[in-house]
Tab-separated table of N, CA and C in Angstrom:
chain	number	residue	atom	x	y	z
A	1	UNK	N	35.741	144.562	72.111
A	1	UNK	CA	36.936	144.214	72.844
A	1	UNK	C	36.761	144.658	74.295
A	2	UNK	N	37.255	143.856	74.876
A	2	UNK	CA	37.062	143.893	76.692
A	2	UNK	C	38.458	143.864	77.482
A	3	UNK	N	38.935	144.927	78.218
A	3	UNK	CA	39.907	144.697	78.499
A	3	UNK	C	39.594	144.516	80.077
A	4	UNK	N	40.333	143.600	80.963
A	4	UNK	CA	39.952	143.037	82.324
A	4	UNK	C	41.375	142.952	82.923
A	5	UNK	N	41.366	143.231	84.134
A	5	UNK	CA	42.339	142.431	85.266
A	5	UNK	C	41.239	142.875	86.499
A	6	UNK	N	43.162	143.291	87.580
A	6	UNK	CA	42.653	143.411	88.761
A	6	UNK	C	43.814	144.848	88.975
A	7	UNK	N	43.141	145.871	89.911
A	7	UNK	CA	44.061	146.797	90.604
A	7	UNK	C	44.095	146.875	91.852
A	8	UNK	N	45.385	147.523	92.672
A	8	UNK	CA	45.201	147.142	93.890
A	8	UNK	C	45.863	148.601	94.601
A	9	UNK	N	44.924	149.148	95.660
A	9	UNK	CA	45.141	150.509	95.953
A	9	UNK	C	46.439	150.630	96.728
A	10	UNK	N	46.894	151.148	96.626
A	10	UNK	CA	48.825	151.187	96.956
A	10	UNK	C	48.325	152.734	98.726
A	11	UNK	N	47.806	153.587	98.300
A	11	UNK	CA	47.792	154.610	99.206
A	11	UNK	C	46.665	155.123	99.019
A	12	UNK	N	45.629	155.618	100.240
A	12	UNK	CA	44.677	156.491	100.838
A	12	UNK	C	45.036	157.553	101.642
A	13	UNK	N	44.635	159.024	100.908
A	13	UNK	CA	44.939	159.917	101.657
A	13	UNK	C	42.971	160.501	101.770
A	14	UNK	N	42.691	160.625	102.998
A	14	UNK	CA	41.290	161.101	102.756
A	14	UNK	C	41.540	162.645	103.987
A	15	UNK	N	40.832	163.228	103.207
A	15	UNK	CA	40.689	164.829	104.210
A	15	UNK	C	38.809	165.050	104.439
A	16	UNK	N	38.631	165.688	105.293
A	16	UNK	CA	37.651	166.002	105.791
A	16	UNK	C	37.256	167.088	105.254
A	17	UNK	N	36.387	167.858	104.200
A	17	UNK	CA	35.885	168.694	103.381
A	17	UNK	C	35.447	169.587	104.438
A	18	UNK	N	34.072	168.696	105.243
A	18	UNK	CA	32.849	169.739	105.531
A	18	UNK	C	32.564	169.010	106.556
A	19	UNK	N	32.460	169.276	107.507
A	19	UNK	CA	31.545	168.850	109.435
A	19	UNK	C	30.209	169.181	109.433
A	20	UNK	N	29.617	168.311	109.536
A	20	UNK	CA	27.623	169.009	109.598
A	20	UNK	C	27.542	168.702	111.360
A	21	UNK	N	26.727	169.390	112.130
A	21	UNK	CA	26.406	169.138	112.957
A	21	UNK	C	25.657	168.250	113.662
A	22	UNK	N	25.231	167.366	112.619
A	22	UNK	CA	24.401	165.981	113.090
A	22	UNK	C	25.958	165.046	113.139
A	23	UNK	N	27.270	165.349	112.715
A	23	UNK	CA	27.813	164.170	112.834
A	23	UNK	C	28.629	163.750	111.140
A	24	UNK	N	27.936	163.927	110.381
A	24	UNK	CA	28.223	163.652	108.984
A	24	UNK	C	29.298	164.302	108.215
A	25	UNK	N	29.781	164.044	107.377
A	25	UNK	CA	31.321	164.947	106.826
A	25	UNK	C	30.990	164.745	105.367
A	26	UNK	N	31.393	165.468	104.946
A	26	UNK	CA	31.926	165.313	103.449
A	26	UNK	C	33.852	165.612	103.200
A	27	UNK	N	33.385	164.227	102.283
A	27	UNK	CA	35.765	164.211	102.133
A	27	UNK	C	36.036	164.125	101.040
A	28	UNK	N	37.235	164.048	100.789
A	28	UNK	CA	37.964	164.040	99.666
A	28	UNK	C	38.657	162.943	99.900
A	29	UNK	N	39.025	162.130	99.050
A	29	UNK	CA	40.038	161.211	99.022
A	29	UNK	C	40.834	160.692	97.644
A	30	UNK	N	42.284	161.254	97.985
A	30	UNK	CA	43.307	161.250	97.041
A	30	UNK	C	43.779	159.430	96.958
A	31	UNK	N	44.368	158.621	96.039
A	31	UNK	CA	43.929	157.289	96.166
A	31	UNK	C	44.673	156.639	94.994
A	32	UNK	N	45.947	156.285	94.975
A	32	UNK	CA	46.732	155.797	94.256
A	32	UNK	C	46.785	154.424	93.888
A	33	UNK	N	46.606	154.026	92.732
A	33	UNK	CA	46.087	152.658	92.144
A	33	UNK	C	47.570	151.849	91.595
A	34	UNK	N	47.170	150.571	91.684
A	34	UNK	CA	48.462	149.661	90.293
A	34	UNK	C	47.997	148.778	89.690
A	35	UNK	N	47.610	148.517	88.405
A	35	UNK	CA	46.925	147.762	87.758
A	35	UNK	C	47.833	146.626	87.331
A	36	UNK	N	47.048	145.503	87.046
A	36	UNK	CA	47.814	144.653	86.209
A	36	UNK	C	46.781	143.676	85.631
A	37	UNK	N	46.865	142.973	84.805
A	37	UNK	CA	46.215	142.079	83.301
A	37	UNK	C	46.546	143.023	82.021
A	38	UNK	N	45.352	143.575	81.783
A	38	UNK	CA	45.278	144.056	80.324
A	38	UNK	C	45.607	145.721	80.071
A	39	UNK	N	45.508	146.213	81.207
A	39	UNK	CA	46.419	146.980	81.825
A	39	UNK	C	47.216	147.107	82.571
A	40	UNK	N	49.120	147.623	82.626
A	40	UNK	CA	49.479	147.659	83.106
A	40	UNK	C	49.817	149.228	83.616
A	41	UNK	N	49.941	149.224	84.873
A	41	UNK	CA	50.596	150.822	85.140
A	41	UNK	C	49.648	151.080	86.697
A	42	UNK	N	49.798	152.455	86.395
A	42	UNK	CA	48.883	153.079	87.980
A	42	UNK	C	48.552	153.928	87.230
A	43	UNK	N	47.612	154.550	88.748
A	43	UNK	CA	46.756	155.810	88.601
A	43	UNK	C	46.462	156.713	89.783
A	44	UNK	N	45.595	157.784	89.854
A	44	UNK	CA	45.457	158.522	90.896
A	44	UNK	C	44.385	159.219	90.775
A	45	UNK	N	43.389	159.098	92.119
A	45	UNK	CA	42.136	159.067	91.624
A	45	UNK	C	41.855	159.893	92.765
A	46	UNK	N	40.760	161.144	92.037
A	46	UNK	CA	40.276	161.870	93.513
A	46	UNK	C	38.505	161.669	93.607
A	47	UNK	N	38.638	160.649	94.623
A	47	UNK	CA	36.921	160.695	95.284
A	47	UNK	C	36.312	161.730	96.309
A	48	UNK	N	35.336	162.442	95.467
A	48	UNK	CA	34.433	163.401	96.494
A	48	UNK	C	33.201	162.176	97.405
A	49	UNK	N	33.326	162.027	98.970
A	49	UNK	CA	32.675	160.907	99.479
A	49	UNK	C	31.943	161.257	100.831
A	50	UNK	N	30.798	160.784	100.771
A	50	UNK	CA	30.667	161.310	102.712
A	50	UNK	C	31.074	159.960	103.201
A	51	UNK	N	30.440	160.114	104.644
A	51	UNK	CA	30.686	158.749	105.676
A	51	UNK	C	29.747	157.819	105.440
A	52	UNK	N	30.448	156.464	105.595
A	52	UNK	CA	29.281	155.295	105.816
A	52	UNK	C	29.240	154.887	104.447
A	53	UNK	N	28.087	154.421	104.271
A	53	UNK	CA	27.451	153.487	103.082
A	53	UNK	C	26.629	154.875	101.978
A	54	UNK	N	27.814	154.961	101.075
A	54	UNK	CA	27.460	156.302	100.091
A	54	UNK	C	27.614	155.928	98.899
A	55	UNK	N	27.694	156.735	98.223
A	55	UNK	CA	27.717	157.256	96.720
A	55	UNK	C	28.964	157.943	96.813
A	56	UNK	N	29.900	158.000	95.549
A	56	UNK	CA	30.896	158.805	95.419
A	56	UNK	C	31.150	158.874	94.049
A	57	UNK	N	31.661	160.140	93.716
A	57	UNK	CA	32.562	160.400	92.434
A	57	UNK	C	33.933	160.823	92.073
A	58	UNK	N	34.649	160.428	90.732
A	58	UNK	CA	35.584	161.064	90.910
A	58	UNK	C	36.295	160.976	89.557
A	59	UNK	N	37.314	161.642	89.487
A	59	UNK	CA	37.995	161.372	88.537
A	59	UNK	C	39.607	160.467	88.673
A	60	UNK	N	39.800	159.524	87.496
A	60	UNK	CA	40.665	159.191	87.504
A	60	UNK	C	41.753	159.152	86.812
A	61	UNK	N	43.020	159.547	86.543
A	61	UNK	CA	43.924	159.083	85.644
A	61	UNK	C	44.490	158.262	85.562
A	62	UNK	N	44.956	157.214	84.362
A	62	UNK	CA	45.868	155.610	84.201
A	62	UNK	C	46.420	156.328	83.416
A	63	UNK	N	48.070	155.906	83.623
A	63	UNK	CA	49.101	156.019	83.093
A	63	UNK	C	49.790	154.719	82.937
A	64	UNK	N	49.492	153.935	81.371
A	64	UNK	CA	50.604	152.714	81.447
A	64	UNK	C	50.371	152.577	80.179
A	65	UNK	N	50.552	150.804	80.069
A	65	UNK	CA	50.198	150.193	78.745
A	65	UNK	C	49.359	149.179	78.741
A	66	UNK	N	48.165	149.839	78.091
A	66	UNK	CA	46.968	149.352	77.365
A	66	UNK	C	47.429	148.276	76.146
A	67	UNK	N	46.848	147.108	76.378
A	67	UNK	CA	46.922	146.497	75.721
A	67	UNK	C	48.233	146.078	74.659
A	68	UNK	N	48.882	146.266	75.492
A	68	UNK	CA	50.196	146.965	74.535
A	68	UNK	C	50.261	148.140	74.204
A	69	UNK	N	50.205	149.336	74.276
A	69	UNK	CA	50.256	150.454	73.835
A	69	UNK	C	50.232	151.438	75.113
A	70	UNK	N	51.521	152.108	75.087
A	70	UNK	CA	51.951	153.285	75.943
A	70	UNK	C	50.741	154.293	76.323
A	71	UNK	N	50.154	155.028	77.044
A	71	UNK	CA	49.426	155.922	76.808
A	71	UNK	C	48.842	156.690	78.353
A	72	UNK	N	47.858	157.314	77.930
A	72	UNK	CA	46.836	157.813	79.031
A	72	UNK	C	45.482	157.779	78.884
A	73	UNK	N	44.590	157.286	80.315
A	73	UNK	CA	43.203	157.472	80.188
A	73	UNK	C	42.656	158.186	81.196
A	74	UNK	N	41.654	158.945	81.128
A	74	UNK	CA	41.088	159.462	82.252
A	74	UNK	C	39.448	158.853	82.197
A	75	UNK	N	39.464	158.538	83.369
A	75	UNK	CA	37.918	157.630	83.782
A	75	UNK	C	37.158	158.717	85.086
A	76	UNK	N	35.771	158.649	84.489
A	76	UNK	CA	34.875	159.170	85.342
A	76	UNK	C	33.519	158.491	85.774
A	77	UNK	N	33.388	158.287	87.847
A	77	UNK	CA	33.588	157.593	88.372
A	77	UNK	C	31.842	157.637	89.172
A	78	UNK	N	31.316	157.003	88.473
A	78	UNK	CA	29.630	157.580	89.777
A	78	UNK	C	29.781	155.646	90.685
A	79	UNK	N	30.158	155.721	91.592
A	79	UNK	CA	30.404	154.630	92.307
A	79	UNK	C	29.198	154.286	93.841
A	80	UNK	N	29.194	153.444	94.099
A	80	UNK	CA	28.869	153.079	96.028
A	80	UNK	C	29.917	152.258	96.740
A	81	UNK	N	29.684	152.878	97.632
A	81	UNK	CA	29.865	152.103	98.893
A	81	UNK	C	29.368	151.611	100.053
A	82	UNK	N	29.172	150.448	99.844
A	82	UNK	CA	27.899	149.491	100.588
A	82	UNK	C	28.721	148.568	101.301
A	83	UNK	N	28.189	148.541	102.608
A	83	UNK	CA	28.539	146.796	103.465
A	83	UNK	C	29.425	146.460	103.351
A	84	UNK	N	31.150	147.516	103.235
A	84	UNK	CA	32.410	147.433	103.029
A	84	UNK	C	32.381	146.788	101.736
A	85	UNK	N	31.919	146.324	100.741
A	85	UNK	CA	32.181	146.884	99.663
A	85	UNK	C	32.059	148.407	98.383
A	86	UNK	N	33.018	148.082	97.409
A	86	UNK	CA	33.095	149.242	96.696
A	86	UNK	C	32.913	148.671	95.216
A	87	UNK	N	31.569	149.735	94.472
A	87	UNK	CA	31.467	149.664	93.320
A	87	UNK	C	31.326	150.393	92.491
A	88	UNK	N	31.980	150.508	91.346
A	88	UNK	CA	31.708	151.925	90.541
A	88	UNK	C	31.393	151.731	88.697
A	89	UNK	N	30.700	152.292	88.472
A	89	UNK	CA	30.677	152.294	87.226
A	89	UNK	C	31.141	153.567	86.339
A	90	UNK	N	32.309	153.836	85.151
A	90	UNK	CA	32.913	154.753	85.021
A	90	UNK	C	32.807	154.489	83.393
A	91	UNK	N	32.618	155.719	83.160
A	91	UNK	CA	33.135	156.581	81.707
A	91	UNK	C	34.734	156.924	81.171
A	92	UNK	N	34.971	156.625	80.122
A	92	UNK	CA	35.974	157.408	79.626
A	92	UNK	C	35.890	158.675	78.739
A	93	UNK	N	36.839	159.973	79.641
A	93	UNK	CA	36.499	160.883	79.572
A	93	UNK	C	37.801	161.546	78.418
A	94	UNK	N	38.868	160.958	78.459
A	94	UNK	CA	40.282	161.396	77.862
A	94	UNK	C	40.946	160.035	77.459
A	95	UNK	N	41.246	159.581	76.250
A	95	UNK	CA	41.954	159.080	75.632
A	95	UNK	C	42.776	158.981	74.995
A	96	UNK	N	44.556	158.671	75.234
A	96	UNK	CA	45.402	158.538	73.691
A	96	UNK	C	45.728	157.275	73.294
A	97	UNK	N	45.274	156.070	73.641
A	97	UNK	CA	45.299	154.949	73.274
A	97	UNK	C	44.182	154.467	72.521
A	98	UNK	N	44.771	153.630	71.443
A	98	UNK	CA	44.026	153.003	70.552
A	98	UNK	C	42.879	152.067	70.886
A	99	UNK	N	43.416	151.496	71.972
A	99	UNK	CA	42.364	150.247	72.431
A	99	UNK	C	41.106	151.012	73.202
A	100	UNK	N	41.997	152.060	74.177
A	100	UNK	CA	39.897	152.522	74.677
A	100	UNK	C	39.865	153.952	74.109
A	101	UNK	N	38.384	154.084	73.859
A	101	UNK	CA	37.598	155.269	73.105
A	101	UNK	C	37.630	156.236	73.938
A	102	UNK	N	37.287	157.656	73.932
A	102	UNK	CA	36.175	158.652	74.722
A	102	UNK	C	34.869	158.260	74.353
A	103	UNK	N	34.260	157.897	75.804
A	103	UNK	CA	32.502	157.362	75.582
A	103	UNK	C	32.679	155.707	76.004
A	104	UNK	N	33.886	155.225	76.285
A	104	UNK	CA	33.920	153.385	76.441
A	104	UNK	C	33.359	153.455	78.242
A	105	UNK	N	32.656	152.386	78.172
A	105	UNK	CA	32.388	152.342	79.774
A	105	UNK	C	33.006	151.070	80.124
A	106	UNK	N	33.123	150.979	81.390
A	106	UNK	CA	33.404	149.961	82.192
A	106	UNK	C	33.275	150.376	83.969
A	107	UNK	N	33.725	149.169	84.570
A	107	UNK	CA	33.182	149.112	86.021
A	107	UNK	C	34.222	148.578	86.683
A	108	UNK	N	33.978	148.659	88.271
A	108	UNK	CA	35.226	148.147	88.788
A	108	UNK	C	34.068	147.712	89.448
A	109	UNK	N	34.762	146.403	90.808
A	109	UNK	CA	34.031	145.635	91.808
A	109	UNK	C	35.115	145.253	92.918
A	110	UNK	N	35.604	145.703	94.242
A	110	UNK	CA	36.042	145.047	95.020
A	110	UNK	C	36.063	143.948	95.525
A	111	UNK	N	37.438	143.753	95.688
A	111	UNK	CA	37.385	141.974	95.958
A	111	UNK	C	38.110	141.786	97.350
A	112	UNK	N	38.936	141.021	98.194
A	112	UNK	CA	39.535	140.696	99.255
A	112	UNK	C	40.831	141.994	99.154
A	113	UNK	N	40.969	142.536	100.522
A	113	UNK	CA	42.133	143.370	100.599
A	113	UNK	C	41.612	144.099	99.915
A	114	UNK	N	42.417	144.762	99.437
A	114	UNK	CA	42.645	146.217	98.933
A	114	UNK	C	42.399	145.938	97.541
A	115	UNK	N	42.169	145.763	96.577
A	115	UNK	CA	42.219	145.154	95.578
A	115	UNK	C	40.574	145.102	94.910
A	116	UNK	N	40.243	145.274	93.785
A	116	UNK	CA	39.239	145.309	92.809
A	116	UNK	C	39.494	144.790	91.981
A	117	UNK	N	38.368	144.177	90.777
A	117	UNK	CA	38.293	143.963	89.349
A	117	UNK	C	37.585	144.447	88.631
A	118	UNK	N	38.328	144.871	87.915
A	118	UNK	CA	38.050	145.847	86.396
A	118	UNK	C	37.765	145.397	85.144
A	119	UNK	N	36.837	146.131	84.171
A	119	UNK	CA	36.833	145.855	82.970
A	119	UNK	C	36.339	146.997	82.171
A	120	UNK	N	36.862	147.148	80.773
A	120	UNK	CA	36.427	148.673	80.485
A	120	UNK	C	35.857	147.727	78.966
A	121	UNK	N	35.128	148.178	78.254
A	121	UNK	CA	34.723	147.857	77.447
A	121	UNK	C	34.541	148.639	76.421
A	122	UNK	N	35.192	148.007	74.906
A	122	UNK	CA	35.380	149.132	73.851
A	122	UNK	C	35.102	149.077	72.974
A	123	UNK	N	33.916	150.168	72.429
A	123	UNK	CA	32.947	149.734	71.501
A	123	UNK	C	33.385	149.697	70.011
């Protein structure tokens, strides 16, 4: 079973961690989601990120309804960011819904605006 839509980032809060002296930073960025297809609801996601065209991780929580079913997931996040796009491929780390496991993977892919597509996949 494959569950798919699209989410679309509602708010970016990013802070500046660490200043290196060549120029480079390391941040944090707090990052509030709203899903809709096969999930409905939001989430809030904290990415550890430097500048430019990187790598980032993070954790996320969804709070809605899966497939029909009320619940919570927490997703963990080894992603890039390339050529103004954003891609991540994520684990599920916390589950109380029936439809996704602990251990289900899926990925997100940015699309126009603010906005990505998702799919988590459940084994």
């Amino acid at each position: 079973m494959q569950l798919t839509g699209v989410y679309e980032i509602i708010n970016w809060q990013e802070t500046t961690e660490k200043q290196f002296d060549d120029g480079a930073k390391l941040s944090k960025a707090v990052v509030n989601l709203s899903y809709e297809g096969e999930i409905e609801g939001s989430s809030e996601v904290y990415y550890q990120l430097e500048e430019g065209d990187v790598e980032f991780n993070g954790f996320e929580a969804v709070i809605g309804c899966f497939s029909g079913q009320q619940g919570k997931v927490v997703l963990m996040h080894d992603g890039r960011f390339k050529h103004g796009k954003a891609h991540s491929n994520f684990t599920v780390v916390q589950s109380d819904v029936d439809a996704i496991a602990v251990g289900d993977k899926g990925s997100f892919e940015s699309t126009e605006g603010k906005k990505a597509n998702y799919q988590i996949t459940h084994n």
